[in-house]
Amino acid sequence: MMIDHTSRLWRSHTLPVFSALFFTALLGCSSTPEPVAEMAAAKTSLVAAENEETTRHAPVAIDRAKQKLKRAETAIAKEEYEEAKRLAEEAQADAELAQAIASKAEAEKAVNELENSIQVLREEIMRARSR
């Protein structure tokens, strides 16, 4: 009878302890993985965005993207993967913003050139009609 009581007592105290240890270990295994895909996407976006037009029209956004990518690399070295993932995603967004700003500026330039061409054609038509 004494063995049965000790066995039940042991199970009633050790089961919660082992359960807590198991769940703690399980939580430790579910930490954020290294953001490999996010870093690759950010680097690809930055390489695609780095050109003369983007540098001229969106230097702040390009610079911000480069700085955030460097900070993400530093965070990875420190194994701060959540921070690295966030920074990589922000770097990608900044690089894409820089591309959009440069594209908009180029489109506006093309529109202005087209409007100038139309104006020149109108003037030539008016001169031809007045003769």
C-alpha positions as CSV (number, residue, x, y, z in Angstrom):
1,M,0.0,0.0,0.0
2,M,2.9,2.4,0.7
3,I,4.3,1.9,-2.7
4,D,1.0,2.6,-4.4
5,H,0.7,5.9,-2.4
6,T,4.2,6.9,-3.2
7,S,3.7,6.1,-6.9
8,R,0.6,8.3,-7.1
9,L,2.3,11.1,-5.1
10,W,5.3,11.0,-7.5
11,R,3.0,11.1,-10.6
12,S,0.9,14.0,-9.2
13,H,4.0,16.2,-8.6
14,T,6.2,15.2,-11.5
15,L,3.7,15.2,-14.2
16,P,3.1,19.0,-14.1
17,V,6.8,19.6,-13.9
18,F,7.5,17.4,-16.9
19,S,4.6,19.0,-18.8
20,A,5.9,22.5,-18.1
21,L,9.4,21.5,-19.3
22,F,8.0,19.9,-22.4
23,F,6.0,22.9,-23.4
24,T,8.9,25.2,-22.6
25,A,11.1,23.2,-24.9
26,L,8.4,23.2,-27.5
27,L,8.1,27.0,-27.4
28,G,11.9,27.2,-27.7
29,C,11.8,25.2,-30.9
30,S,9.1,27.4,-32.4
31,S,11.2,30.6,-32.5
32,T,11.3,32.7,-35.6
33,P,13.5,31.1,-38.3
34,E,16.2,33.0,-40.2
35,P,14.5,35.3,-42.8
36,V,16.4,33.9,-45.8
37,A,13.6,34.6,-48.3
38,E,12.9,38.1,-47.0
39,M,16.6,38.9,-47.2
40,A,16.9,37.6,-50.8
41,A,13.8,39.5,-51.9
42,A,15.2,42.7,-50.3
43,K,18.5,42.3,-52.0
44,T,16.9,41.6,-55.4
45,S,14.7,44.7,-55.1
46,L,17.6,46.8,-54.1
47,V,19.7,45.6,-57.1
48,A,16.8,46.2,-59.4
49,A,16.3,49.7,-58.1
50,E,19.9,50.8,-58.2
51,N,20.3,52.7,-61.4
52,E,21.1,56.3,-62.5
53,E,17.4,57.3,-62.7
54,T,16.5,55.9,-59.3
55,T,19.6,57.5,-57.7
56,R,18.7,60.8,-59.2
57,H,15.0,60.8,-58.5
58,A,14.7,58.9,-55.3
59,P,18.1,59.1,-53.4
60,V,16.5,59.1,-50.0
61,A,14.4,55.9,-50.5
62,I,17.4,54.1,-52.0
63,D,19.6,55.2,-49.2
64,R,17.0,54.1,-46.6
65,A,16.7,50.7,-48.3
66,K,20.5,50.2,-48.2
67,Q,20.6,51.2,-44.5
68,K,17.8,48.9,-43.5
69,L,19.3,46.0,-45.4
70,K,22.6,46.5,-43.5
71,R,20.7,46.7,-40.2
72,A,18.9,43.4,-41.2
73,E,22.2,41.7,-41.8
74,T,23.5,42.9,-38.4
75,A,20.3,41.6,-36.8
76,I,20.8,38.2,-38.4
77,A,24.4,38.1,-37.1
78,K,22.9,38.7,-33.6
79,E,20.2,36.0,-34.3
80,E,17.5,38.6,-33.9
81,Y,15.4,37.1,-36.7
82,E,12.1,38.9,-36.1
83,E,13.9,42.2,-36.3
84,A,15.9,41.1,-39.3
85,K,12.7,40.0,-41.1
86,R,11.0,43.3,-40.4
87,L,14.0,45.3,-41.6
88,A,14.3,43.2,-44.7
89,E,10.7,43.7,-45.6
90,E,11.0,47.4,-45.0
91,A,14.2,47.5,-47.2
92,Q,12.3,45.8,-50.0
93,A,9.4,48.2,-49.7
94,D,11.8,51.2,-49.8
95,A,13.6,49.9,-52.8
96,E,10.3,49.3,-54.6
97,L,9.2,52.8,-53.6
98,A,12.4,54.2,-55.1
99,Q,11.7,52.4,-58.3
100,A,8.1,53.7,-58.4
101,I,9.3,57.3,-57.8
102,A,11.8,57.0,-60.6
103,S,9.3,55.4,-63.0
104,K,6.8,58.3,-62.2
105,A,9.5,60.9,-62.9
106,E,10.4,59.2,-66.2
107,A,6.7,59.0,-67.2
108,E,6.2,62.7,-66.4
109,K,9.3,63.5,-68.5
110,A,7.9,61.5,-71.4
111,V,4.5,63.2,-71.0
112,N,6.2,66.7,-71.1
113,E,8.2,65.8,-74.2
114,L,5.0,64.5,-75.9
115,E,3.1,67.7,-75.0
116,N,6.0,69.8,-76.4
117,S,5.9,67.8,-79.6
118,I,2.1,68.3,-79.9
119,Q,2.6,72.0,-79.3
120,V,5.2,72.2,-82.0
121,L,2.9,70.3,-84.5
122,R,0.0,72.6,-83.7
123,E,2.2,75.7,-84.4
124,E,3.3,74.2,-87.7
125,I,-0.3,73.4,-88.7
126,M,-1.3,77.0,-87.8
127,R,1.6,78.4,-89.9
128,A,0.7,76.2,-92.8
129,R,-3.0,77.3,-92.7
130,S,-2.1,81.0,-92.5
131,R,-0.2,80.9,-95.8
